[in-house]
Coordinates of C-alpha atoms in Angstrom, one line a residue:
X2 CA 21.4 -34.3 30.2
X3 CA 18.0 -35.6 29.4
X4 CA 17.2 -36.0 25.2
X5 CA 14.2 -34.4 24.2
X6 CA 12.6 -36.0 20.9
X7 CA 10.5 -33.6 18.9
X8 CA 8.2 -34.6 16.0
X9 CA 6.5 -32.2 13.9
X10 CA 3.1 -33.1 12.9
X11 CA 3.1 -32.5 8.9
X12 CA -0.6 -32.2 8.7
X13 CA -0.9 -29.4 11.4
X14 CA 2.2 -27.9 10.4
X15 CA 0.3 -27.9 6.5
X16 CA -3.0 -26.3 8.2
X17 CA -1.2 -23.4 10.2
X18 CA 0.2 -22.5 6.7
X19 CA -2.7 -23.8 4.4
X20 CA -4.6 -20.6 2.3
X21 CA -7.1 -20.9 5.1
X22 CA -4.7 -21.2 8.0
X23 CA -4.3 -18.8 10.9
X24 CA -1.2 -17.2 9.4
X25 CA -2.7 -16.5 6.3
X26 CA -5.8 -14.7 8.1
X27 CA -3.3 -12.9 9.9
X28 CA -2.0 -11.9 6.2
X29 CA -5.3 -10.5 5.6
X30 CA -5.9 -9.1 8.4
X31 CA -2.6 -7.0 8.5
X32 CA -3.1 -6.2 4.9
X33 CA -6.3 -5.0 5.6
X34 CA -5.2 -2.7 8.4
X35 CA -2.9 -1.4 5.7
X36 CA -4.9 -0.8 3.3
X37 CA -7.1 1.2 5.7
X38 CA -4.6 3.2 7.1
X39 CA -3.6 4.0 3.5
X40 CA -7.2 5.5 2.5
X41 CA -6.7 7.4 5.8
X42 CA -3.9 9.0 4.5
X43 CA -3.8 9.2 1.1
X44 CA -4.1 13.1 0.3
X45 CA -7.4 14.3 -1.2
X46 CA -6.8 17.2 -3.9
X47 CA -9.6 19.3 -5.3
X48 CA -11.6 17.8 -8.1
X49 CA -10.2 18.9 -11.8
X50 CA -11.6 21.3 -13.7
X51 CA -10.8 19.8 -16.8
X52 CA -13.1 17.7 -19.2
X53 CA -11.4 14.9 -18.9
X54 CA -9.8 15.4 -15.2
X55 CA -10.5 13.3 -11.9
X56 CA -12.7 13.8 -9.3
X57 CA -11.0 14.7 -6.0
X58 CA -10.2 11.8 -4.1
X59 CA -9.8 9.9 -7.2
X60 CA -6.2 8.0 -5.9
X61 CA -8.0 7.2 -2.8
X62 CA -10.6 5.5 -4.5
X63 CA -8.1 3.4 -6.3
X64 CA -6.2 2.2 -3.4
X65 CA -7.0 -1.5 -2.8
X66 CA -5.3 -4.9 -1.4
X67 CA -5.3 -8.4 -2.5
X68 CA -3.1 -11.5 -2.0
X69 CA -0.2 -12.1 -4.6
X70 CA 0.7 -15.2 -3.2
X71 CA -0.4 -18.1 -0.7
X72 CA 0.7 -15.9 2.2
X73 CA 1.5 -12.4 0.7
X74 CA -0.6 -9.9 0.7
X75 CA -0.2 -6.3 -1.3
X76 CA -2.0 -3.1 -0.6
X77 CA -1.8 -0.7 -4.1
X78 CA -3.1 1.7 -6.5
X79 CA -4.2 2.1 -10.1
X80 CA -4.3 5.9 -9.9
X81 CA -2.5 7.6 -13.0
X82 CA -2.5 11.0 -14.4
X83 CA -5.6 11.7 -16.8
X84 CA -5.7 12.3 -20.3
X85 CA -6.2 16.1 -20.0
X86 CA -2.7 15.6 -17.9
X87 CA 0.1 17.0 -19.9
X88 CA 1.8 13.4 -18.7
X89 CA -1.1 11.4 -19.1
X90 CA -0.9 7.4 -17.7
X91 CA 1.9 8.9 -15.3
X92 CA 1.5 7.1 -12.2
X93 CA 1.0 10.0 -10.2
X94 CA 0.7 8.2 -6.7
X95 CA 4.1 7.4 -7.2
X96 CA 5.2 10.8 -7.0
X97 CA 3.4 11.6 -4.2
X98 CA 4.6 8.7 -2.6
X99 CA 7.9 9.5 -3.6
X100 CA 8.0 13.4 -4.4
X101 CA 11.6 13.2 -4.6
X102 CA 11.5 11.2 -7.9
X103 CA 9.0 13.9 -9.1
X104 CA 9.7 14.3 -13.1
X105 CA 8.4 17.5 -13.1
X106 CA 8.0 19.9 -10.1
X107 CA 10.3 18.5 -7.4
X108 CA 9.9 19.7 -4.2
X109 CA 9.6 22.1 -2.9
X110 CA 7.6 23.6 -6.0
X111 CA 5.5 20.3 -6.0
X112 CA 2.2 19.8 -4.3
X113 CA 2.6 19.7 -0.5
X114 CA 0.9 15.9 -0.6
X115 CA 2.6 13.4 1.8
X116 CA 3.3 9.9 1.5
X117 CA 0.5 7.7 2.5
X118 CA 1.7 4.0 1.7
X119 CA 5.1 3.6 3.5
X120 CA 3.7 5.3 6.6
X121 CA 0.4 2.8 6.9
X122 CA 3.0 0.5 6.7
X123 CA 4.7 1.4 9.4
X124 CA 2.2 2.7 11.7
X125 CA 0.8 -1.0 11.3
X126 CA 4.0 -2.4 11.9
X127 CA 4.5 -0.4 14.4
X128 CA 1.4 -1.1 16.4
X129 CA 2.1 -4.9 16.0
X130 CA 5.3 -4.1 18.0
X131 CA 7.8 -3.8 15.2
X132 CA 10.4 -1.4 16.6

């Protein structure tokens, strides 16, 4: 049996993994295709007719992405109840996200809104050839 040696190059092994690197573009990237998908889906109620309300598509609009880490990248949002909200500050995407965990409401009396984070993460996934 023949030996093979292998040596690993440190500095091109440092650059595939450097901030500017091809994995962390692919970070972005994926991140990005993410955070799309999320925007797709996120649901769009109808604007509030109370002085201090949101507009509709207000939780769209505070969807974003950034990286949290030399090669992590997070897709989020900032979207809480508003003041004129008998919960005000409530993260309300979190209960659409998760309707189950609904403090008030629980299905099926809740909104009919869908999750829109878990699934652009898995139709992403998905696409990448995940399952």
């Amino acid at each position: 049996m023949a030996e093979v040696l292998v040596i690993v190059d440190e500095a091109v092994y440092q650059s595939l993994f450097s901030p500017a690197g091809p994995v962390a573009a692919f970070v972005a990237e994926t991140t990005e295709k993410v955070y799309d998908r999320a925007r797709e889906l996120a649901p769009v109620g109808k604007p509030s007719k109370t002085p201090e309300g949101h507009p509709a598509g207000w939780l769209k609009s505070q969807i974003a992405w950034a990286f949290v880490g030399d090669l992590e990248g997070m897709v989020s949002t900032s979207a809480v109840l508003s003041k004129a909200s008998s919960r005000p500050g409530d993260p309300y995407a979190r209960w659409i996200e998760r309707p189950e965990e609904r403090p008030w409401a629980p299905p099926p009396f809740a909104r009919q809104d869908k999750p829109y984070l878990i699934p652009a993460l898995t139709d992403v996934f998905d696409a990448l050839g995940g399952r």
